Tab-separated table of C-alpha atoms and ligand atoms in Angstrom:
chain	number	residue	atom	x	y	z
A	1	MET	CA	137.491	-21.672	-19.705
A	2	ILE	CA	134.938	-19.043	-20.571
A	3	ASP	CA	136.769	-16.002	-21.945
A	4	SER	CA	134.206	-13.358	-21.107
A	5	VAL	CA	134.208	-11.816	-17.638
A	6	ARG	CA	130.525	-10.957	-18.149
A	7	VAL	CA	129.558	-14.594	-18.745
A	8	ARG	CA	131.793	-15.752	-15.880
A	9	LEU	CA	130.155	-13.259	-13.516
A	10	ALA	CA	126.666	-14.376	-14.607
A	11	VAL	CA	127.584	-18.057	-14.158
A	12	TRP	CA	128.996	-17.398	-10.690
A	13	HIS	CA	125.930	-15.357	-9.828
A	14	VAL	CA	123.643	-18.251	-10.834
A	15	LEU	CA	125.778	-20.848	-9.026
A	16	VAL	CA	125.823	-18.899	-5.786
A	17	LEU	CA	122.073	-18.237	-6.001
A	18	ALA	CA	121.403	-21.912	-6.822
A	19	VAL	CA	123.288	-23.061	-3.733
A	20	LEU	CA	121.500	-20.486	-1.569
A	21	GLN	CA	118.028	-21.212	-2.964
A	22	VAL	CA	118.326	-25.003	-2.894
A	23	GLY	CA	119.760	-24.792	0.626
A	24	PHE	CA	116.976	-22.474	1.761
A	25	CYS	CA	114.198	-24.624	0.220
A	26	THR	CA	115.627	-27.833	1.668
A	27	ILE	CA	115.855	-26.315	5.128
A	28	VAL	CA	112.279	-24.942	4.916
A	29	TYR	CA	110.981	-28.313	3.667
A	30	TYR	CA	112.646	-30.292	6.453
A	31	MET	CA	111.682	-27.797	9.152
A	32	LEU	CA	107.998	-27.957	8.089
A	33	SER	CA	108.022	-31.777	7.959
A	34	HIS	CA	109.756	-31.951	11.306
A	35	SER	CA	107.227	-29.638	12.955
A	36	ILE	CA	104.342	-31.725	11.553
A	37	TYR	CA	105.864	-34.951	12.883
A	38	SER	CA	106.578	-33.478	16.292
A	39	SER	CA	103.032	-32.055	16.686
A	40	VAL	CA	101.517	-35.426	15.635
A	41	ASP	CA	103.835	-37.170	18.131
A	42	THR	CA	102.571	-34.835	20.874
A	43	ILE	CA	98.966	-35.746	20.018
A	44	LEU	CA	99.789	-39.478	19.976
A	45	GLY	CA	101.596	-39.162	23.309
A	46	LYS	CA	98.540	-37.513	24.882
A	47	VAL	CA	96.221	-40.128	23.404
A	48	SER	CA	98.406	-42.921	24.792
A	49	VAL	CA	98.301	-41.348	28.232
A	50	ASP	CA	94.456	-41.118	27.942
A	51	VAL	CA	94.236	-44.826	27.019
A	52	THR	CA	96.494	-45.818	29.953
A	53	THR	CA	94.434	-43.702	32.371
A	54	ALA	CA	91.170	-45.161	31.062
A	55	LEU	CA	92.558	-48.717	31.432
A	56	ARG	CA	93.620	-48.041	35.037
A	57	GLU	CA	90.214	-46.554	35.883
A	58	GLU	CA	88.400	-49.542	34.391
A	59	LEU	CA	90.679	-52.040	36.172
A	60	ASP	CA	90.176	-50.196	39.472
A	61	THR	CA	86.408	-50.304	38.968
A	62	ASP	CA	86.104	-54.001	38.128
A	63	PRO	CA	89.320	-55.923	37.624
A	64	GLU	CA	87.562	-59.188	36.878
A	65	VAL	CA	85.708	-58.043	33.802
A	66	TYR	CA	87.385	-59.496	30.682
A	67	TYR	CA	86.286	-56.632	28.421
A	68	VAL	CA	88.168	-53.929	30.371
A	69	PRO	CA	90.063	-52.771	27.173
A	70	ALA	CA	86.813	-52.331	25.217
A	71	ARG	CA	85.287	-50.330	28.071
A	72	ALA	CA	88.431	-48.219	28.394
A	73	LEU	CA	88.262	-47.233	24.724
A	74	HIS	CA	84.535	-46.681	24.826
A	75	SER	CA	84.659	-43.102	26.105
A	76	LEU	CA	87.779	-42.015	24.107
A	77	TYR	CA	87.737	-40.139	20.843
A	78	HIS	CA	90.613	-39.510	18.473
A	79	THR	CA	89.680	-37.676	15.305
A	80	GLY	CA	91.866	-38.582	12.321
A	81	GLY	CA	93.323	-41.553	14.129
A	82	ALA	CA	92.709	-44.964	15.715
A	83	PHE	CA	93.532	-46.924	18.905
A	84	ALA	CA	94.084	-50.570	19.536
A	85	ILE	CA	94.878	-52.548	22.673
A	86	TYR	CA	96.664	-55.902	22.378
A	87	ASP	CA	98.003	-58.433	24.806
A	88	LEU	CA	101.731	-59.189	24.710
A	89	ASP	CA	101.256	-61.982	22.184
A	90	GLY	CA	99.647	-59.628	19.718
A	91	LYS	CA	96.052	-60.735	20.265
A	92	LEU	CA	93.689	-57.824	19.623
A	93	LEU	CA	91.660	-57.004	22.769
A	94	ALA	CA	89.882	-53.846	21.605
A	95	ASP	CA	90.081	-51.211	18.887
A	96	LYS	CA	88.423	-47.971	17.908
A	97	PRO	CA	86.946	-47.314	15.398
A	98	GLN	CA	85.945	-50.901	15.664
A	99	GLY	CA	87.382	-53.275	13.074
A	100	THR	CA	90.102	-50.863	11.956
A	101	ALA	CA	92.962	-52.215	14.095
A	102	SER	CA	94.656	-54.303	11.417
A	103	ARG	CA	94.377	-51.458	8.887
A	104	LEU	CA	95.065	-48.385	11.050
A	105	ALA	CA	96.750	-49.535	14.287
A	106	PRO	CA	98.335	-52.970	13.733
A	107	PHE	CA	100.371	-54.790	16.385
A	108	PRO	CA	103.998	-53.589	16.091
A	109	SER	CA	105.969	-55.576	13.574
A	110	ASP	CA	109.365	-57.141	14.373
A	111	ARG	CA	111.110	-53.975	13.260
A	112	VAL	CA	109.543	-51.921	16.072
A	113	VAL	CA	111.001	-52.480	19.508
A	114	LEU	CA	108.282	-53.034	22.084
A	115	SER	CA	109.058	-51.034	25.171
A	116	THR	CA	107.471	-49.555	28.273
A	117	ARG	CA	108.569	-46.234	26.807
A	118	LEU	CA	106.494	-44.650	24.081
A	119	GLN	CA	107.850	-45.588	20.607
A	120	PHE	CA	106.994	-43.550	17.479
A	121	TYR	CA	107.221	-44.809	13.893
A	122	THR	CA	105.800	-44.127	10.442
A	123	LEU	CA	104.011	-46.705	8.288
A	124	SER	CA	102.236	-46.697	4.972
A	125	LEU	CA	98.930	-48.372	5.697
A	126	GLY	CA	95.784	-48.989	3.689
A	127	GLU	CA	95.821	-47.351	0.241
A	128	SER	CA	99.447	-46.349	0.747
A	129	ASN	CA	98.430	-43.634	3.174
A	130	LYS	CA	101.124	-42.468	5.521
A	131	HIS	CA	100.395	-42.935	9.226
A	132	ARG	CA	102.276	-41.972	12.321
A	133	LEU	CA	101.989	-44.578	15.051
A	134	SER	CA	102.933	-44.961	18.688
A	135	SER	CA	103.226	-48.130	20.707
A	136	GLN	CA	103.839	-48.722	24.393
A	137	ILE	CA	103.690	-51.602	26.858
A	138	VAL	CA	101.552	-50.561	29.818
A	139	SER	CA	101.558	-52.855	32.827
A	140	PHE	CA	99.336	-52.901	35.895
A	141	PRO	CA	101.188	-55.105	38.403
A	142	ASP	CA	98.448	-54.643	41.087
A	143	HIS	CA	95.982	-56.328	38.750
A	144	GLY	CA	98.506	-58.638	37.032
A	145	LYS	CA	97.651	-57.196	33.611
A	146	ILE	CA	99.957	-56.168	30.724
A	147	TYR	CA	98.676	-54.503	27.558
A	148	VAL	CA	100.217	-53.122	24.378
A	149	VAL	CA	98.606	-49.803	23.420
A	150	VAL	CA	98.923	-48.771	19.768
A	151	THR	CA	97.662	-45.394	18.536
A	152	SER	CA	97.861	-43.979	15.025
A	153	HIS	CA	97.217	-40.723	13.223
A	154	LEU	CA	96.795	-40.143	9.480
A	155	LEU	CA	99.650	-37.938	8.175
A	156	ASP	CA	98.606	-37.348	4.582
A	157	PRO	CA	96.341	-34.312	5.013
A	158	MET	CA	99.105	-32.498	6.886
A	159	LEU	CA	101.927	-33.644	4.602
A	160	SER	CA	100.005	-32.658	1.512
A	161	ASP	CA	100.500	-28.966	2.428
A	162	VAL	CA	104.244	-29.566	2.654
A	163	ARG	CA	104.141	-31.424	-0.659
A	164	VAL	CA	102.450	-28.438	-2.285
A	165	ILE	CA	105.201	-26.197	-0.961
A	166	ARG	CA	107.822	-28.673	-2.263
A	167	ASP	CA	106.187	-28.651	-5.715
A	168	ILE	CA	106.119	-24.857	-5.722
A	169	PHE	CA	109.812	-24.818	-4.808
A	170	SER	CA	110.728	-27.294	-7.543
A	171	VAL	CA	109.167	-25.029	-10.178
A	172	ALA	CA	110.055	-21.677	-8.636
A	173	VAL	CA	113.762	-22.393	-8.052
A	174	PRO	CA	114.667	-23.163	-11.714
A	175	VAL	CA	112.556	-20.231	-12.935
A	176	LEU	CA	114.201	-17.891	-10.416
A	177	LEU	CA	117.645	-19.189	-11.376
A	178	LEU	CA	116.950	-18.620	-15.044
A	179	LEU	CA	115.738	-15.086	-14.348
A	180	SER	CA	118.675	-14.344	-12.078
A	181	GLY	CA	121.080	-15.722	-14.717
A	182	ILE	CA	119.623	-13.366	-17.322
A	183	SER	CA	119.548	-10.417	-14.932
A	184	GLY	CA	123.101	-11.206	-13.742
A	185	TRP	CA	124.353	-11.257	-17.318
A	186	LEU	CA	122.598	-7.958	-18.110
A	187	LEU	CA	123.908	-6.405	-14.899
A	188	SER	CA	127.499	-7.487	-15.466
A	189	ARG	CA	127.285	-6.325	-19.073
A	190	LYS	CA	126.034	-2.933	-17.934
A	191	SER	CA	128.634	-2.554	-15.195
A	192	LEU	CA	131.533	-3.703	-17.392
A	193	GLU	CA	130.500	-1.510	-20.315
A	194	PRO	CA	132.801	1.368	-19.191
A	195	VAL	CA	135.734	-1.074	-18.917
A	196	VAL	CA	135.152	-2.301	-22.474
A	197	ALA	CA	134.905	1.321	-23.618
A	198	MET	CA	138.141	2.103	-21.759
A	199	ALA	CA	139.913	-0.818	-23.422
A	200	ASP	CA	138.755	0.324	-26.897
A	201	ARG	CA	139.832	3.852	-26.136
A	202	ALA	CA	143.193	2.678	-24.765
A	203	ARG	CA	143.779	0.725	-27.977
A	204	GLN	CA	143.089	3.879	-30.010
A	205	ILE	CA	145.386	6.095	-27.910
A	206	GLY	CA	148.606	4.404	-29.030
A	207	LYS	CA	147.500	4.484	-32.682
A	208	VAL	CA	146.358	8.097	-32.891
A	209	ASN	CA	148.710	10.043	-30.615
A	210	ASP	CA	150.176	9.809	-27.156
A	211	THR	CA	148.666	12.997	-25.740
A	212	GLU	CA	145.114	11.620	-25.692
A	213	ARG	CA	143.919	10.237	-22.341
A	214	LEU	CA	140.988	8.197	-21.036
A	215	HIS	CA	137.934	10.137	-19.965
A	216	VAL	CA	137.399	10.046	-16.190
A	217	TYR	CA	133.660	10.340	-15.432
A	218	ASN	CA	133.839	10.039	-11.664
A	219	PRO	CA	137.359	10.080	-10.184
A	220	ARG	CA	136.058	8.722	-6.840
A	221	ASP	CA	134.529	5.450	-8.048
A	222	GLU	CA	136.518	2.286	-8.881
A	223	LEU	CA	136.413	2.801	-12.654
A	224	GLY	CA	137.385	6.458	-12.254
A	225	ARG	CA	140.366	5.418	-10.135
A	226	LEU	CA	141.342	2.801	-12.730
A	227	ALA	CA	141.153	5.386	-15.537
A	228	THR	CA	143.159	7.906	-13.476
A	229	ALA	CA	145.840	5.303	-12.696
A	230	PHE	CA	145.936	4.337	-16.376
A	231	ASN	CA	146.311	7.995	-17.428
A	232	GLU	CA	149.104	8.495	-14.893
A	233	LEU	CA	150.851	5.439	-16.279
A	234	LEU	CA	150.509	6.859	-19.799
A	235	ASP	CA	151.961	10.183	-18.573
A	236	ARG	CA	154.943	8.423	-17.038
A	237	LEU	CA	155.475	6.322	-20.157
A	238	SER	CA	155.170	9.328	-22.421
A	239	ASN	CA	157.667	11.309	-20.251
A	240	ALA	CA	160.107	8.407	-20.234
A	241	LEU	CA	159.713	8.046	-23.979
A	242	SER	CA	160.298	11.718	-24.706
A	243	GLN	CA	163.322	11.749	-22.345
A	244	GLN	CA	164.621	8.747	-24.212
A	245	ARG	CA	164.088	10.461	-27.561
A	246	GLN	CA	165.768	13.617	-26.312
A	247	PHE	CA	168.678	11.577	-24.957
A	248	MET	CA	169.061	9.795	-28.294
A	249	ALA	CA	168.873	13.079	-30.245
A	250	GLU	CA	171.406	14.771	-27.976
A	251	ALA	CA	173.714	11.754	-28.078
A	252	ALA	CA	173.531	11.698	-31.884
A	253	HIS	CA	174.195	15.443	-32.010
A	254	GLU	CA	177.114	15.049	-29.597
A	255	LEU	CA	178.663	12.373	-31.783
A	256	ARG	CA	178.052	14.206	-35.038
A	257	THR	CA	180.352	17.211	-34.287
A	258	PRO	CA	183.609	15.289	-33.662
A	259	ILE	CA	182.882	12.969	-36.587
A	260	SER	CA	182.407	15.872	-38.996
A	261	VAL	CA	185.544	17.590	-37.624
A	262	ILE	CA	187.572	14.409	-38.243
A	263	ARG	CA	186.059	13.996	-41.709
A	264	THR	CA	186.709	17.619	-42.725
A	265	ALA	CA	190.286	17.518	-41.406
A	266	SER	CA	191.090	14.322	-43.288
A	267	GLU	CA	189.426	15.561	-46.506
A	268	VAL	CA	191.456	18.768	-46.382
A	269	MET	CA	194.603	16.685	-46.043
A	270	LEU	CA	193.606	14.364	-48.891
A	271	ASP	CA	192.836	17.256	-51.268
A	272	GLN	CA	196.533	18.067	-51.686
A	273	GLU	CA	199.284	15.585	-52.372
A	274	HIS	CA	202.093	17.061	-50.254
A	275	HIS	CA	201.976	18.626	-46.807
A	276	GLU	CA	204.443	19.926	-44.317
A	277	GLU	CA	205.094	17.665	-41.322
A	278	SER	CA	203.732	20.344	-39.011
A	279	GLU	CA	200.434	20.291	-40.939
A	280	TYR	CA	200.165	16.508	-40.469
A	281	ARG	CA	200.869	16.965	-36.774
A	282	THR	CA	198.186	19.608	-36.373
A	283	VAL	CA	195.554	17.474	-38.117
A	284	LEU	CA	196.532	14.357	-36.184
A	285	ASN	CA	196.370	16.362	-32.945
A	286	ILE	CA	192.869	17.548	-33.783
A	287	THR	CA	191.807	14.028	-34.834
A	288	SER	CA	193.219	12.418	-31.695
A	289	GLY	CA	191.492	15.020	-29.470
A	290	GLN	CA	188.166	14.451	-31.219
A	291	ILE	CA	188.534	10.681	-30.955
A	292	ARG	CA	189.237	10.985	-27.216
A	293	HIS	CA	186.130	13.077	-26.868
A	294	LEU	CA	184.122	10.576	-28.942
A	295	ALA	CA	185.339	7.684	-26.821
A	296	ARG	CA	184.405	9.463	-23.592
A	297	THR	CA	180.966	10.430	-24.908
A	298	VAL	CA	180.252	6.868	-26.021
A	299	GLU	CA	181.372	5.527	-22.651
A	300	ASP	CA	179.235	8.028	-20.706
A	301	VAL	CA	176.175	7.482	-22.927
A	302	PHE	CA	176.585	3.749	-22.557
A	303	ARG	CA	176.780	3.999	-18.756
A	304	LEU	CA	173.674	6.215	-18.519
A	305	ALA	CA	171.732	4.051	-20.969
A	306	ARG	CA	172.546	0.941	-18.933
A	307	SER	CA	171.599	2.682	-15.687
A	308	ASP	CA	168.275	3.779	-17.273
A	309	MET	CA	167.517	0.209	-18.224
A	310	GLY	CA	168.422	-0.919	-14.697
A	311	HIS	CA	171.113	-3.215	-16.105
A	312	ASP	CA	174.025	-1.536	-14.404
A	313	SER	CA	173.923	-3.525	-11.215
A	314	LEU	CA	176.345	-2.277	-8.577
A	315	GLN	CA	179.304	-4.350	-7.499
A	316	ILE	CA	178.851	-3.715	-3.809
A	317	ALA	CA	181.824	-4.642	-1.647
A	318	PRO	CA	183.299	-3.469	1.661
A	319	MET	CA	186.039	-0.826	1.318
A	320	TYR	CA	187.565	2.210	2.960
A	321	LEU	CA	186.250	5.439	1.458
A	322	ASP	CA	189.177	7.475	2.833
A	323	GLU	CA	191.640	5.331	0.864
A	324	VAL	CA	189.587	5.589	-2.354
A	325	LEU	CA	189.321	9.391	-2.038
A	326	ALA	CA	193.030	9.767	-1.266
A	327	GLU	CA	193.953	7.830	-4.396
A	328	VAL	CA	191.529	9.762	-6.647
A	329	CYS	CA	192.895	12.978	-5.197
A	330	ARG	CA	196.490	11.947	-5.940
A	331	ASN	CA	195.585	11.351	-9.608
A	332	ALA	CA	193.703	14.634	-9.806
A	333	ALA	CA	196.681	16.442	-8.283
A	334	ILE	CA	198.799	15.405	-11.295
A	335	LEU	CA	196.119	16.856	-13.614
A	336	GLY	CA	195.956	20.012	-11.492
A	337	ARG	CA	199.714	20.468	-11.422
A	338	ALA	CA	199.784	20.520	-15.242
A	339	LYS	CA	197.361	23.427	-15.085
A	340	GLY	CA	199.021	25.174	-12.167
A	341	ILE	CA	196.254	24.342	-9.717
A	342	ASN	CA	196.831	23.048	-6.231
A	343	VAL	CA	194.656	19.973	-5.486
A	344	ASP	CA	194.755	19.007	-1.830
A	345	THR	CA	193.004	16.881	0.720
A	346	GLN	CA	192.996	16.942	4.484
A	347	GLU	CA	193.701	14.001	6.763
A	348	MET	CA	190.642	11.705	6.670
A	349	GLN	CA	189.512	9.270	9.365
A	350	GLU	CA	189.258	5.600	8.591
A	351	SER	CA	185.859	5.331	6.819
A	352	PRO	CA	184.582	1.808	6.232
A	353	PHE	CA	181.795	1.715	3.617
A	354	GLU	CA	179.956	-0.749	1.446
A	355	GLY	CA	179.608	0.382	-2.167
A	356	ASP	CA	180.800	0.102	-5.742
A	357	GLU	CA	184.396	1.262	-5.588
A	358	PHE	CA	184.747	1.773	-9.343
A	359	LEU	CA	181.627	3.967	-9.555
A	360	LEU	CA	182.438	5.978	-6.415
A	361	ARG	CA	185.903	6.635	-7.839
A	362	GLN	CA	184.240	7.910	-11.024
A	363	MET	CA	181.855	10.156	-9.062
A	364	VAL	CA	184.671	11.911	-7.179
A	365	SER	CA	186.876	12.036	-10.311
A	366	ASN	CA	184.108	13.777	-12.259
A	367	LEU	CA	183.683	16.387	-9.520
A	368	LEU	CA	187.429	16.983	-9.221
A	369	ALA	CA	187.871	17.093	-13.017
A	370	ASN	CA	185.166	19.768	-13.289
A	371	SER	CA	186.698	21.796	-10.480
A	372	ILE	CA	190.119	21.650	-12.121
A	373	LYS	CA	188.597	22.482	-15.505
A	374	PHE	CA	186.733	25.547	-14.258
A	375	THR	CA	189.412	26.902	-11.885
A	376	PRO	CA	191.943	29.367	-13.302
A	377	LYS	CA	195.690	28.904	-12.955
A	378	GLY	CA	196.954	29.447	-9.399
A	379	GLY	CA	193.633	28.386	-7.912
A	380	ARG	CA	192.882	25.667	-5.410
A	381	VAL	CA	190.691	22.580	-5.290
A	382	SER	CA	190.175	20.697	-2.024
A	383	LEU	CA	188.574	17.379	-1.258
A	384	SER	CA	187.405	16.509	2.240
A	385	MET	CA	185.188	14.000	3.991
A	386	GLU	CA	183.485	13.868	7.382
A	387	ARG	CA	181.019	11.590	9.038
A	388	ARG	CA	177.788	13.249	10.197
A	389	ASP	CA	174.996	11.244	11.802
A	390	ASN	CA	174.776	8.110	9.731
A	391	ALA	CA	176.321	9.366	6.500
A	392	TYR	CA	179.607	10.366	4.894
A	393	TRP	CA	179.712	13.914	3.528
A	394	ILE	CA	182.211	14.277	0.686
A	395	SER	CA	182.907	17.912	-0.269
A	396	VAL	CA	184.683	19.211	-3.352
A	397	VAL	CA	185.487	22.913	-2.990
A	398	ASP	CA	187.190	25.029	-5.652
A	399	THR	CA	188.212	28.624	-6.149
A	400	GLY	CA	186.979	28.527	-9.747
A	401	ILE	CA	184.833	30.769	-11.884
A	402	GLY	CA	181.550	29.620	-10.296
A	403	ILE	CA	178.296	28.773	-12.058
A	404	ARG	CA	175.954	31.402	-13.500
A	405	ALA	CA	172.544	31.695	-11.806
A	406	GLU	CA	170.728	30.675	-15.040
A	407	ALA	CA	172.868	27.546	-15.380
A	408	ARG	CA	172.556	26.286	-11.785
A	409	ASP	CA	169.248	24.481	-12.329
A	410	HIS	CA	170.533	22.688	-15.408
A	411	ILE	CA	174.047	21.520	-14.601
A	412	PHE	CA	172.782	18.049	-13.600
A	413	ASP	CA	170.804	17.686	-16.867
A	414	ARG	CA	172.176	15.318	-19.452
A	415	PHE	CA	174.376	16.962	-22.130
A	416	TYR	CA	174.094	20.347	-20.450
A	417	ARG	CA	177.150	22.552	-20.788
A	418	ASP	CA	177.214	26.222	-20.045
A	419	GLY	CA	178.013	27.742	-23.427
A	420	SER	CA	179.213	31.016	-21.916
A	421	VAL	CA	182.048	29.286	-20.038
A	422	PRO	CA	185.424	29.725	-21.808
A	423	LEU	CA	186.887	26.522	-23.254
A	424	ASP	CA	189.640	24.667	-21.493
A	425	GLU	CA	192.820	26.166	-22.970
A	426	THR	CA	195.094	23.296	-21.963
A	427	SER	CA	193.141	20.617	-23.794
A	428	SER	CA	193.149	19.871	-27.481
A	429	SER	CA	189.714	18.244	-27.144
A	430	PRO	CA	186.437	20.112	-26.915
A	431	SER	CA	185.033	20.848	-23.449
A	432	GLY	CA	183.337	17.957	-21.554
A	433	THR	CA	180.460	15.789	-22.714
A	434	GLY	CA	177.888	17.417	-20.463
A	435	LEU	CA	177.267	14.052	-18.804
A	436	GLY	CA	179.806	14.194	-15.950
A	437	LEU	CA	177.456	15.594	-13.285
A	438	SER	CA	174.479	13.448	-14.428
A	439	ILE	CA	176.617	10.345	-13.984
A	440	ALA	CA	177.987	11.547	-10.632
A	441	ARG	CA	174.480	12.221	-9.332
A	442	TRP	CA	173.238	8.862	-10.592
A	443	ILE	CA	176.112	7.133	-8.746
A	444	ALA	CA	175.281	8.960	-5.478
A	445	GLU	CA	171.590	8.034	-5.848
A	446	ALA	CA	172.438	4.428	-6.691
A	447	HIS	CA	174.114	4.352	-3.250
A	448	HIS	CA	170.910	5.826	-1.736
A	449	GLY	CA	172.622	9.189	-1.339
A	450	THR	CA	172.470	12.664	-2.892
A	451	LEU	CA	174.714	15.030	-4.794
A	452	GLN	CA	174.110	18.779	-4.540
A	453	LEU	CA	175.692	22.037	-5.581
A	454	VAL	CA	175.602	23.716	-2.159
A	455	SER	CA	177.209	27.049	-2.971
A	456	THR	CA	178.648	28.896	-5.941
A	457	SER	CA	179.876	32.391	-6.648
A	458	GLU	CA	182.576	34.031	-8.765
A	459	ARG	CA	185.007	32.954	-6.011
A	460	GLY	CA	184.326	29.264	-6.450
A	461	SER	CA	181.853	26.398	-6.024
A	462	THR	CA	181.164	23.653	-3.484
A	463	PHE	CA	179.617	20.268	-4.322
A	464	ILE	CA	178.633	17.839	-1.548
A	465	ALA	CA	177.821	14.157	-1.959
A	466	GLU	CA	176.064	12.546	0.985
A	467	LEU	CA	176.368	8.759	1.211
A	468	PRO	CA	174.387	7.042	3.950
A	469	VAL	CA	176.144	4.214	5.761
A	470	SER	CA	174.092	1.073	5.198
B	1	LIG	P1	181.090	18.304	-18.467
B	1	LIG	O1	181.441	16.881	-18.603
B	1	LIG	O2	180.875	19.015	-19.758
B	1	LIG	O3	181.886	19.046	-17.481
B	1	LIG	P2	179.177	18.225	-16.439
B	1	LIG	O4	177.834	17.584	-16.391
B	1	LIG	O5	180.203	17.666	-15.558
B	1	LIG	O6	179.596	18.266	-17.911
B	1	LIG	O7	178.966	19.747	-16.073
B	1	LIG	C1	177.952	20.502	-16.672
B	1	LIG	C2	178.264	21.975	-16.628
B	1	LIG	O8	178.246	22.410	-15.272
B	1	LIG	C3	179.641	22.345	-17.113
B	1	LIG	O9	179.621	22.532	-18.509
B	1	LIG	C4	179.928	23.632	-16.395
B	1	LIG	O10	179.307	24.718	-17.074
B	1	LIG	C5	179.209	23.461	-15.065
B	1	LIG	N1	180.114	23.072	-13.960
B	1	LIG	C6	180.247	21.843	-13.429
B	1	LIG	N2	181.146	21.850	-12.420
B	1	LIG	C7	181.610	23.116	-12.312
B	1	LIG	C8	182.529	23.775	-11.436
B	1	LIG	N3	183.195	23.140	-10.481
B	1	LIG	N4	182.704	25.105	-11.610
B	1	LIG	C9	182.050	25.764	-12.563
B	1	LIG	N5	181.152	25.209	-13.413
B	1	LIG	C10	180.932	23.900	-13.291
């Protein structure tokens, strides 16, 4: 196929015009011909009626006279045509102009049906001139006479005008098509010029830098809208790309610290030949804590990366949310007890739900783990759930240290940790990965829900996840 839109447009333009022009010319040609034939037929019809009337008058005057047909034609005139009167056997009785019957108004051949109704037909007579003829059987029962009246009219002078028009059409149509093909090609080239320019520009953008955008001349026309949509797409791509880069950089940074701690600790140990057992224990403790942290970071990064790529498809299945929450709460209570924190939950109603049990477990665990982490000894963390309208509202309330005003807008960002918060004293590993809340929010959103920090102060914080019932 033709690879240029411009050429394709021009070809279509010419094809459509060709069909329209040829159709138009054909219709005009046939309408003109038809009107000529029908006006000639009207004349011939009138002439036939005149001949019949003249015959009747002559028969009424003197029925015995054998040259009635000649007398009937005597007073009739038909410019551009001829008459002839025959008997039923085809014997010529009279004609006018005299002696022209065989040439201009012959007795109907076998092909023409003789009838008492007027019959019209076209013949090429004489020097291949086209004639329109009429024939009719006229009978006069009172006088016992039957005649065949033939009239004819020369068509050529009238048809020649139509032929001139046909000749004009046959020259004008190809010329017009050629001109319209050229103009169509020029027009499509002109109108597609901005698109070609946009494509060239778009090709340059990736090469030079990703902040450059297409120029929008008129944002309201089609090309302006295309350029705007293209620029918006570039913005989205560029944002996604920079988020990706930031994510990669932060992930690399996050992994670098534990690795260098492990390396330094092992190098220190290798520098000297003999160590106390307690020294080995300390180093192994540090190493094991860092490895735990590394493993969790890798797992969290992997989960977020898969969710970004849309590969982490949910394993949706029917379940009871109350049972899932109760179990997560039991596990968290063990963690809380070790830190001297009371983790409780109130009696929950049976809550059937369709979702990914593993992910929902992780969402609530992350929230509870944070609450336990940021609540001082003797504090309290409670988990509750209620059904409002068409959604389950899961609340995690703690009596912890709260979240500073400056940090509130960032806690759901990836790798965000509030540096001013004191480290978890009970753990040998560094504080969290900074991905817990991002993952929890992603899980809520993957279930078409939301996760919000609804209140926080130095007396504690409340997180609520809202999960609509499908
Ligand atoms: P991490 O895995 O490091 O806890 P998160 O994304 O879960 O990362 O949390 C980000 C930050 O939000 C934490 O470092 C902490 O500063 C703050 N935060 C989260 N939950 C609480 C909470 N219940 N109380 C106080 N601060 C919290």
